[in-house]
Tab-separated table of N, CA, C and O in Angstrom:
chain	number	residue	atom	x	y	z
A	1	GLY	N	34.649	-19.801	-70.698
A	1	GLY	CA	35.585	-20.867	-69.944
A	1	GLY	C	35.927	-20.546	-68.466
A	1	GLY	O	35.379	-20.449	-67.716
A	2	ILE	N	37.500	-20.470	-67.987
A	2	ILE	CA	37.810	-20.339	-66.669
A	2	ILE	C	37.170	-19.065	-66.068
A	2	ILE	O	37.130	-18.693	-65.027
A	3	ILE	N	37.466	-17.888	-66.851
A	3	ILE	CA	36.729	-16.568	-66.464
A	3	ILE	C	35.774	-16.304	-65.990
A	3	ILE	O	35.327	-15.670	-64.971
A	4	VAL	N	34.788	-17.115	-66.831
A	4	VAL	CA	33.298	-17.345	-66.345
A	4	VAL	C	33.646	-17.854	-65.080
A	4	VAL	O	32.657	-17.986	-64.260
A	5	ARG	N	33.662	-19.041	-64.853
A	5	ARG	CA	33.800	-19.685	-63.885
A	5	ARG	C	34.241	-19.188	-62.664
A	5	ARG	O	33.663	-19.180	-61.424
A	6	LEU	N	35.451	-18.244	-62.761
A	6	LEU	CA	35.848	-17.540	-61.650
A	6	LEU	C	35.077	-16.521	-60.940
A	6	LEU	O	34.559	-16.264	-60.082
A	7	ILE	N	34.132	-15.930	-62.229
A	7	ILE	CA	33.426	-14.649	-61.867
A	7	ILE	C	32.173	-15.419	-61.330
A	7	ILE	O	31.458	-14.887	-60.046
A	8	TRP	N	31.638	-16.522	-61.754
A	8	TRP	CA	30.385	-17.379	-60.981
A	8	TRP	C	30.578	-17.395	-59.557
A	8	TRP	O	29.996	-17.330	-58.611
A	9	ALA	N	32.446	-18.047	-59.254
A	9	ALA	CA	32.512	-18.356	-58.058
A	9	ALA	C	32.426	-17.105	-57.130
A	9	ALA	O	31.917	-17.338	-55.752
A	10	LEU	N	33.023	-16.081	-57.404
A	10	LEU	CA	33.112	-14.853	-56.810
A	10	LEU	C	31.540	-14.760	-56.500
A	10	LEU	O	31.538	-13.761	-55.327
A	11	PHE	N	30.980	-14.510	-57.248
A	11	PHE	CA	29.835	-13.691	-57.288
A	11	PHE	C	28.813	-14.677	-56.337
A	11	PHE	O	28.365	-14.243	-54.992
A	12	THR	N	28.957	-15.895	-56.221
A	12	THR	CA	28.330	-17.149	-55.607
A	12	THR	C	28.739	-16.461	-54.143
A	12	THR	O	27.991	-16.913	-53.204
A	13	LYS	N	30.086	-16.627	-53.941
A	13	LYS	CA	30.525	-16.534	-53.031
A	13	LYS	C	30.316	-15.294	-51.794
A	13	LYS	O	29.557	-15.108	-50.495
A	14	GLU	N	30.179	-14.155	-52.661
A	14	GLU	CA	29.744	-12.755	-52.137
A	14	GLU	C	28.047	-12.947	-52.060
A	14	GLU	O	27.655	-12.193	-50.732
A	15	PHE	N	27.393	-13.639	-52.640
A	15	PHE	CA	25.914	-13.319	-52.627
A	15	PHE	C	25.789	-14.314	-51.361
A	15	PHE	O	25.085	-13.769	-50.484
A	16	ARG	N	26.351	-15.490	-50.930
A	16	ARG	CA	26.148	-16.163	-50.096
A	16	ARG	C	26.549	-15.807	-48.575
A	16	ARG	O	25.793	-15.185	-47.791
A	17	ASN	N	28.151	-14.687	-48.989
A	17	ASN	CA	28.047	-13.716	-47.642
A	17	ASN	C	26.831	-13.006	-46.999
A	17	ASN	O	27.036	-12.586	-46.001
A	18	ASP	N	26.632	-12.039	-48.293
A	18	ASP	CA	25.732	-10.786	-48.053
A	18	ASP	C	24.074	-11.812	-47.056
A	18	ASP	O	23.918	-10.998	-46.608
A	19	VAL	N	24.028	-13.053	-47.992
A	19	VAL	CA	22.815	-13.622	-47.429
A	19	VAL	C	22.981	-13.779	-45.606
A	19	VAL	O	22.077	-13.701	-44.815
A	20	ARG	N	24.110	-14.444	-45.361
A	20	ARG	CA	24.137	-14.863	-44.359
A	20	ARG	C	24.477	-13.581	-43.155
A	20	ARG	O	23.721	-13.483	-42.329
A	21	GLN	N	24.969	-12.399	-43.710
A	21	GLN	CA	24.906	-11.384	-42.625
A	21	GLN	C	23.659	-10.824	-42.658
A	21	GLN	O	23.275	-10.370	-41.768
A	22	ARG	N	22.454	-10.705	-43.874
A	22	ARG	CA	21.646	-9.843	-43.381
A	22	ARG	C	20.408	-10.926	-43.086
A	22	ARG	O	19.353	-10.526	-42.698
A	23	SER	N	20.648	-12.277	-42.879
A	23	SER	CA	19.275	-13.167	-42.505
A	23	SER	C	18.843	-12.859	-41.288
A	23	SER	O	17.659	-13.053	-41.099
A	24	PRO	N	19.499	-12.422	-40.389
A	24	PRO	CA	19.388	-12.325	-38.747
A	24	PRO	C	18.108	-10.717	-39.075
A	24	PRO	O	17.217	-10.540	-37.917
A	25	HIS	N	18.116	-10.081	-40.192
A	25	HIS	CA	17.684	-8.641	-40.200
A	25	HIS	C	16.482	-8.973	-40.931
A	25	HIS	O	15.794	-7.759	-41.017
A	26	TYR	N	16.625	-9.840	-42.059
A	26	TYR	CA	15.530	-9.721	-42.794
A	26	TYR	C	14.363	-9.521	-42.856
A	26	TYR	O	13.265	-8.872	-43.371
A	27	ILE	N	13.990	-11.088	-41.667
A	27	ILE	CA	12.188	-10.435	-41.699
A	27	ILE	C	11.825	-9.019	-40.658
A	27	ILE	O	10.807	-8.804	-41.195
A	28	SER	N	12.709	-8.706	-39.838
A	28	SER	CA	12.459	-7.685	-39.270
A	28	SER	C	12.304	-6.267	-40.347
A	28	SER	O	11.664	-5.278	-40.102
A	29	ASP	N	13.132	-6.205	-41.361
A	29	ASP	CA	12.978	-5.045	-42.326
A	29	ASP	C	11.730	-4.630	-43.006
A	29	ASP	O	11.029	-4.054	-43.204
A	30	TRP	N	10.533	-6.336	-43.042
A	30	TRP	CA	9.663	-6.443	-43.485
A	30	TRP	C	8.360	-6.245	-42.312
A	30	TRP	O	7.213	-5.455	-42.341
A	31	THR	N	8.745	-6.546	-40.885
A	31	THR	CA	7.869	-6.728	-39.635
A	31	THR	C	7.784	-5.262	-39.090
A	31	THR	O	6.732	-4.839	-38.484
A	32	GLU	N	8.937	-4.218	-39.062
A	32	GLU	CA	8.963	-2.866	-38.801
A	32	GLU	C	8.215	-2.315	-39.273
A	32	GLU	O	7.594	-1.168	-38.205
A	33	ALA	N	7.535	-2.210	-40.211
A	33	ALA	CA	6.615	-1.457	-40.954
A	33	ALA	C	5.148	-1.554	-40.423
A	33	ALA	O	4.834	-0.404	-40.305
A	34	PHE	N	4.921	-2.388	-39.728
A	34	PHE	CA	3.695	-3.026	-39.460
A	34	PHE	C	3.721	-1.903	-37.590
A	34	PHE	O	2.985	-2.237	-37.241
A	35	LYS	N	4.985	-2.036	-36.997
A	35	LYS	CA	5.165	-1.394	-35.887
A	35	LYS	C	5.113	-0.042	-35.815
A	35	LYS	O	4.836	0.897	-34.783
A	36	ASN	N	5.714	0.493	-37.062
A	36	ASN	CA	5.832	1.822	-36.725
A	36	ASN	C	5.160	2.414	-37.960
A	36	ASN	O	5.633	3.147	-38.488
A	37	LYS	N	3.559	2.626	-37.667
A	37	LYS	CA	2.779	3.345	-38.959
A	37	LYS	C	2.860	4.469	-39.228
A	37	LYS	O	2.631	4.879	-40.072
A	38	ARG	N	3.257	5.256	-38.198
A	38	ARG	CA	2.938	7.103	-38.267
A	38	ARG	C	4.408	6.798	-39.011
A	38	ARG	O	4.404	8.226	-39.858
A	39	GLU	N	5.580	6.261	-38.880
A	39	GLU	CA	6.775	6.556	-40.012
A	39	GLU	C	6.311	5.932	-41.078
A	39	GLU	O	7.338	6.519	-42.132
A	40	CYS	N	6.224	4.867	-41.324
A	40	CYS	CA	6.406	4.017	-42.550
A	40	CYS	C	5.118	4.143	-43.502
A	40	CYS	O	5.437	4.139	-44.860
A	41	ILE	N	4.150	4.763	-43.225
A	41	ILE	CA	2.964	5.028	-44.095
A	41	ILE	C	3.010	5.872	-44.928
A	41	ILE	O	3.190	6.247	-46.213
A	42	PRO	N	3.564	7.038	-44.175
A	42	PRO	CA	4.189	8.359	-45.393
A	42	PRO	C	5.099	8.064	-46.230
A	42	PRO	O	5.053	8.532	-47.521
A	43	ALA	N	6.255	7.172	-45.576
A	43	ALA	CA	7.148	6.766	-46.520
A	43	ALA	C	6.908	6.322	-47.491
A	43	ALA	O	7.181	6.377	-48.947
A	44	MET	N	5.884	5.308	-47.612
A	44	MET	CA	5.314	4.239	-48.463
A	44	MET	C	4.605	5.134	-49.494
A	44	MET	O	4.460	4.618	-50.420
A	45	LEU	N	3.665	5.848	-49.189
A	45	LEU	CA	3.041	6.639	-50.068
A	45	LEU	C	3.632	7.560	-50.894
A	45	LEU	O	3.735	7.882	-52.140
A	46	PHE	N	4.540	8.054	-50.005
A	46	PHE	CA	5.877	9.117	-50.666
A	46	PHE	C	6.377	8.287	-52.022
A	46	PHE	O	6.318	8.825	-53.326
A	47	LEU	N	6.830	6.862	-51.838
A	47	LEU	CA	7.375	6.220	-52.533
A	47	LEU	C	6.515	5.497	-53.800
A	47	LEU	O	7.210	5.421	-54.632
A	48	TYR	N	5.254	5.468	-53.279
A	48	TYR	CA	4.463	5.061	-54.185
A	48	TYR	C	3.933	5.956	-55.214
A	48	TYR	O	4.569	5.621	-56.506
A	49	PHE	N	4.124	7.132	-55.017
A	49	PHE	CA	3.578	8.310	-55.571
A	49	PHE	C	4.957	8.477	-56.697
A	49	PHE	O	4.631	9.276	-57.972
A	50	SER	N	6.337	8.530	-55.960
A	50	SER	CA	7.194	9.157	-56.897
A	50	SER	C	7.895	8.008	-57.841
A	50	SER	O	8.553	8.011	-58.453
A	51	CYS	N	7.404	6.401	-57.538
A	51	CYS	CA	7.669	5.761	-58.512
A	51	CYS	C	6.910	5.870	-59.603
A	51	CYS	O	6.984	5.177	-60.871
A	52	LEU	N	5.146	6.033	-59.009
A	52	LEU	CA	4.050	6.129	-60.539
A	52	LEU	C	4.334	7.256	-61.407
A	52	LEU	O	4.310	7.059	-62.414
A	53	ALA	N	4.771	8.560	-60.921
A	53	ALA	CA	5.303	9.725	-61.810
A	53	ALA	C	5.701	9.464	-63.034
A	53	ALA	O	5.530	9.754	-64.031
A	54	PRO	N	6.988	8.843	-62.912
A	54	PRO	CA	8.062	8.841	-63.998
A	54	PRO	C	7.355	7.499	-64.706
A	54	PRO	O	7.822	7.553	-65.850
A	55	VAL	N	6.838	6.560	-64.075
A	55	VAL	CA	6.188	5.546	-65.094
A	55	VAL	C	4.914	5.895	-66.220
A	55	VAL	O	4.824	5.875	-67.035
A	56	VAL	N	4.386	7.114	-65.608
A	56	VAL	CA	2.980	7.701	-66.299
A	56	VAL	C	3.779	8.488	-67.295
A	56	VAL	O	3.591	8.493	-68.665
A	57	SER	N	4.897	9.304	-66.816
A	57	SER	CA	5.703	10.346	-68.226
A	57	SER	C	5.982	9.649	-69.421
A	57	SER	O	5.848	9.785	-70.427
A	58	PHE	N	7.215	8.556	-68.590
A	58	PHE	CA	7.587	7.928	-69.599
A	58	PHE	C	6.994	6.900	-70.489
A	58	PHE	O	7.291	6.641	-71.523
A	59	GLY	N	5.857	6.286	-69.748
A	59	GLY	CA	5.158	5.270	-70.188
A	59	GLY	C	4.451	6.446	-71.595
A	59	GLY	O	3.997	5.440	-73.043
A	60	THR	N	4.039	7.379	-71.342
A	60	THR	CA	3.191	8.274	-72.298
A	60	THR	C	4.150	8.429	-73.376
A	60	THR	O	3.678	8.529	-74.509
A	61	ILE	N	5.442	8.676	-73.030
A	61	ILE	CA	6.318	9.289	-74.295
A	61	ILE	C	6.732	7.522	-75.007
A	61	ILE	O	6.933	7.785	-76.105
A	62	ALA	N	6.792	6.812	-74.548
A	62	ALA	CA	7.053	5.231	-75.031
A	62	ALA	C	6.036	4.919	-75.982
A	62	ALA	O	6.198	4.647	-76.812
A	63	SER	N	4.879	5.462	-75.464
A	63	SER	CA	3.797	5.374	-76.214
A	63	SER	C	3.606	6.302	-77.694
A	63	SER	O	3.489	5.614	-78.659
A	64	GLN	N	4.284	6.998	-77.571
A	64	GLN	CA	4.359	8.099	-78.984
A	64	GLN	C	5.595	7.820	-79.543
A	64	GLN	O	5.634	7.389	-81.125
A	65	ILE	N	6.327	7.068	-79.040
A	65	ILE	CA	7.867	6.635	-80.161
A	65	ILE	C	7.467	5.734	-80.476
A	65	ILE	O	7.903	5.111	-81.728
A	66	THR	N	6.998	4.318	-79.852
A	66	THR	CA	6.587	2.946	-80.858
A	66	THR	C	4.998	2.959	-81.193
A	66	THR	O	4.839	1.882	-81.379
A	67	GLU	N	4.431	4.245	-81.143
A	67	GLU	CA	3.218	3.961	-81.819
A	67	GLU	C	2.200	3.363	-81.327
A	67	GLU	O	1.543	2.382	-81.988
A	68	GLY	N	2.186	3.114	-80.100
A	68	GLY	CA	1.301	2.786	-78.987
A	68	GLY	C	1.928	1.039	-78.824
A	68	GLY	O	0.524	0.473	-78.574
A	69	SER	N	2.499	0.444	-79.225
A	69	SER	CA	3.450	-0.770	-78.886
A	69	SER	C	3.084	-0.957	-77.453
A	69	SER	O	2.719	-1.744	-76.873
A	70	ILE	N	4.235	0.100	-76.990
A	70	ILE	CA	4.403	0.092	-75.579
A	70	ILE	C	4.057	1.223	-74.973
A	70	ILE	O	4.466	2.260	-75.209
A	71	GLY	N	2.773	1.184	-73.694
A	71	GLY	CA	2.391	2.336	-73.351
A	71	GLY	C	2.690	2.535	-71.684
A	71	GLY	O	3.473	1.559	-71.381
A	72	VAL	N	1.780	2.803	-71.047
A	72	VAL	CA	1.320	3.088	-69.689
A	72	VAL	C	1.509	2.093	-68.931
A	72	VAL	O	2.323	1.649	-68.377
A	73	VAL	N	0.616	1.404	-69.557
A	73	VAL	CA	0.111	0.041	-68.682
A	73	VAL	C	1.288	-1.033	-68.744
A	73	VAL	O	1.519	-1.716	-67.552
A	74	GLU	N	1.638	-1.005	-69.862
A	74	GLU	CA	3.042	-2.142	-69.892
A	74	GLU	C	4.304	-1.526	-69.041
A	74	GLU	O	4.849	-2.130	-68.441
A	75	PHE	N	4.423	-0.152	-69.020
A	75	PHE	CA	5.526	0.283	-68.384
A	75	PHE	C	5.114	0.358	-66.557
A	75	PHE	O	6.291	-0.425	-65.478
A	76	LEU	N	3.854	0.589	-66.239
A	76	LEU	CA	3.372	-0.053	-65.108
A	76	LEU	C	3.624	-1.100	-64.353
A	76	LEU	O	3.940	-1.663	-63.699
A	77	ILE	N	3.195	-2.034	-65.565
A	77	ILE	CA	3.341	-3.529	-65.191
A	77	ILE	C	5.286	-4.117	-65.155
A	77	ILE	O	5.490	-4.905	-64.006
A	78	ALA	N	5.675	-3.914	-65.743
A	78	ALA	CA	7.083	-3.850	-65.674
A	78	ALA	C	8.013	-3.320	-64.579
A	78	ALA	O	8.544	-4.016	-63.933
A	79	SER	N	7.664	-1.881	-64.251
A	79	SER	CA	8.104	-1.351	-63.288
A	79	SER	C	7.647	-2.128	-61.989
A	79	SER	O	8.220	-2.608	-60.884
A	80	GLY	N	6.266	-2.489	-61.872
A	80	GLY	CA	5.805	-3.143	-60.704
A	80	GLY	C	6.492	-4.258	-60.718
A	80	GLY	O	6.901	-4.502	-59.009
A	81	GLY	N	6.663	-5.008	-61.435
A	81	GLY	CA	7.209	-6.380	-61.356
A	81	GLY	C	8.530	-6.516	-60.950
A	81	GLY	O	9.024	-7.231	-59.928
A	82	ALA	N	9.410	-5.719	-61.528
A	82	ALA	CA	10.805	-5.397	-61.050
A	82	ALA	C	11.167	-5.247	-59.684
A	82	ALA	O	12.157	-5.448	-58.827
A	83	GLY	N	10.136	-3.927	-59.399
A	83	GLY	CA	9.945	-3.407	-57.503
A	83	GLY	C	10.066	-4.357	-57.092
A	83	GLY	O	10.807	-4.568	-56.038
A	84	MET	N	8.868	-5.019	-56.946
A	84	MET	CA	8.600	-6.586	-56.009
A	84	MET	C	9.563	-7.290	-56.415
A	84	MET	O	9.811	-7.633	-55.150
A	85	ALA	N	10.007	-7.928	-57.424
A	85	ALA	CA	11.142	-8.542	-57.472
A	85	ALA	C	12.586	-8.402	-56.693
A	85	ALA	O	12.921	-8.795	-55.847
A	86	TYR	N	13.039	-6.884	-56.914
A	86	TYR	CA	13.883	-6.425	-56.021
A	86	TYR	C	13.758	-5.925	-54.631
A	86	TYR	O	14.440	-6.309	-54.232
A	87	ALA	N	12.600	-5.633	-54.183
A	87	ALA	CA	12.379	-5.751	-52.927
A	87	ALA	C	12.425	-7.026	-52.507
A	87	ALA	O	12.807	-7.235	-50.944
A	88	VAL	N	11.968	-8.027	-53.055
A	88	VAL	CA	11.916	-9.164	-51.968
A	88	VAL	C	13.176	-9.614	-51.986
A	88	VAL	O	13.841	-10.683	-51.000
A	89	THR	N	14.136	-9.985	-53.232
A	89	THR	CA	15.427	-10.134	-53.177
A	89	THR	C	16.379	-9.680	-52.544
A	89	THR	O	17.652	-10.122	-52.091
A	90	SER	N	16.295	-7.958	-52.242
A	90	SER	CA	17.747	-7.085	-52.074
A	90	SER	C	17.155	-7.214	-50.409
A	90	SER	O	18.365	-6.408	-49.529
A	91	GLY	N	16.174	-7.520	-49.497
A	91	GLY	CA	15.837	-7.210	-48.337
A	91	GLY	C	15.794	-5.764	-48.088
A	91	GLY	O	16.244	-5.119	-46.975
A	92	GLN	N	15.464	-4.707	-48.939
A	92	GLN	CA	15.195	-3.418	-49.150
A	92	GLN	C	13.437	-3.242	-49.535
A	92	GLN	O	13.709	-2.726	-50.918
A	93	PRO	N	12.571	-3.189	-49.031
A	93	PRO	CA	11.213	-2.956	-49.365
A	93	PRO	C	11.003	-1.786	-49.992
A	93	PRO	O	10.027	-1.661	-50.742
A	94	MET	N	11.431	-0.762	-49.247
A	94	MET	CA	11.094	0.669	-49.606
A	94	MET	C	12.513	1.087	-50.446
A	94	MET	O	13.069	1.760	-49.871
A	95	THR	N	12.548	0.937	-51.815
A	95	THR	CA	13.160	1.454	-52.546
A	95	THR	C	12.812	1.706	-53.887
A	95	THR	O	11.579	1.588	-54.516
A	96	PHE	N	13.377	2.882	-54.209
A	96	PHE	CA	12.941	3.765	-55.590
A	96	PHE	C	13.645	3.185	-57.040
A	96	PHE	O	14.453	2.856	-57.009
A	97	ILE	N	12.849	2.574	-57.678
A	97	ILE	CA	12.499	1.621	-59.087
A	97	ILE	C	11.628	2.403	-59.872
A	97	ILE	O	10.389	2.934	-60.130
A	98	ALA	N	12.572	3.287	-60.831
A	98	ALA	CA	11.850	4.087	-61.772
A	98	ALA	C	12.412	3.854	-63.067
A	98	ALA	O	13.862	3.621	-63.537
A	99	PRO	N	11.659	4.235	-64.447
A	99	PRO	CA	12.282	4.462	-65.776
A	99	PRO	C	13.020	5.051	-65.958
A	99	PRO	O	12.834	6.488	-65.092
A	100	THR	N	14.198	5.428	-66.405
A	100	THR	CA	14.701	6.256	-66.843
A	100	THR	C	15.265	7.071	-68.560
A	100	THR	O	14.453	6.465	-69.380
A	101	GLY	N	15.560	8.129	-68.580
A	101	GLY	CA	15.546	8.277	-70.416
A	101	GLY	C	16.726	7.378	-70.638
A	101	GLY	O	16.045	7.227	-72.309
A	102	LEU	N	17.482	6.649	-70.500
A	102	LEU	CA	18.278	5.657	-71.322
A	102	LEU	C	17.313	4.321	-71.306
A	102	LEU	O	17.612	3.814	-72.674
A	103	THR	N	16.076	4.361	-70.516
A	103	THR	CA	15.178	3.335	-71.086
A	103	THR	C	14.964	3.889	-72.064
A	103	THR	O	14.584	2.971	-73.306
A	104	LEU	N	14.193	4.719	-72.392
A	104	LEU	CA	13.319	5.082	-73.179
A	104	LEU	C	14.587	5.298	-75.115
A	104	LEU	O	14.147	5.010	-75.984
A	105	ALA	N	15.714	5.882	-74.620
A	105	ALA	CA	16.432	5.629	-75.739
A	105	ALA	C	16.989	4.353	-76.249
A	105	ALA	O	16.842	4.045	-77.426
A	106	PHE	N	17.080	3.414	-74.924
A	106	PHE	CA	16.883	1.907	-75.544
A	106	PHE	C	15.758	1.333	-76.159
A	106	PHE	O	16.033	0.792	-77.444
A	107	LEU	N	14.698	1.764	-75.529
A	107	LEU	CA	13.400	1.378	-76.627
A	107	LEU	C	13.217	2.052	-77.722
A	107	LEU	O	12.772	1.224	-78.504
A	108	SER	N	13.571	3.028	-77.982
A	108	SER	CA	13.480	3.862	-79.161
A	108	SER	C	14.335	3.157	-80.395
A	108	SER	O	13.725	2.856	-81.416
A	109	GLY	N	15.620	2.894	-79.824
A	109	GLY	CA	16.218	2.464	-80.778
A	109	GLY	C	15.839	1.071	-81.084
A	109	GLY	O	16.254	0.753	-82.487
A	110	LEU	N	15.842	0.148	-80.127
A	110	LEU	CA	15.266	-1.333	-80.412
A	110	LEU	C	13.892	-0.945	-81.447
A	110	LEU	O	13.764	-1.973	-82.194
A	111	TYR	N	13.074	-0.300	-80.723
A	111	TYR	CA	11.931	-0.605	-82.095
A	111	TYR	C	12.038	0.007	-83.273
A	111	TYR	O	11.799	-0.669	-84.228
A	112	ARG	N	13.016	1.107	-83.223
A	112	ARG	CA	13.544	1.485	-84.925
A	112	ARG	C	14.101	0.580	-85.692
A	112	ARG	O	13.840	0.268	-86.762
A	113	PHE	N	15.222	-0.457	-84.887
A	113	PHE	CA	15.538	-1.531	-85.385
A	113	PHE	C	14.662	-2.507	-85.847
A	113	PHE	O	14.917	-3.540	-86.805
A	114	CYS	N	13.667	-3.012	-84.950
A	114	CYS	CA	12.744	-4.051	-85.151
A	114	CYS	C	11.802	-3.935	-86.401
A	114	CYS	O	11.284	-4.737	-86.981
A	115	SER	N	11.379	-2.731	-85.984
A	115	SER	CA	10.396	-2.095	-87.299
A	115	SER	C	10.909	-1.796	-88.869
A	115	SER	O	10.283	-2.362	-89.698
A	116	ARG	N	12.011	-1.940	-89.209
A	116	ARG	CA	12.938	-2.071	-90.237
A	116	ARG	C	12.989	-3.161	-90.648
A	116	ARG	O	13.318	-3.510	-91.874
A	117	GLN	N	13.247	-4.530	-89.748
A	117	GLN	CA	13.336	-5.723	-90.387
A	117	GLN	C	12.371	-6.633	-90.965
A	117	GLN	O	10.893	-6.231	-90.489
């Protein structure tokens, strides 16, 4: 009811203010990488491999937990999609997005619950 409307109004107002403040810098956040290649390419490679390592390791563990239902490929697609969506909407193209142990705990519990049904 009214609490949901209040929260929604606060969120949209904050979101609009954030977009208004970031809009002059949004394009430059993406174009600066092409101007300063010596600084950005090593950072992009570091983030690529630092995001890929947990995806492979947690994907392997998830494959064992879920008996092959969810594995490395699914973790890679989900992590890549989430990373791209976050980078485009947040205005922070170089952000570390990776699965965590809590992801595996939730996945394990959900798999056990669903396999009993």
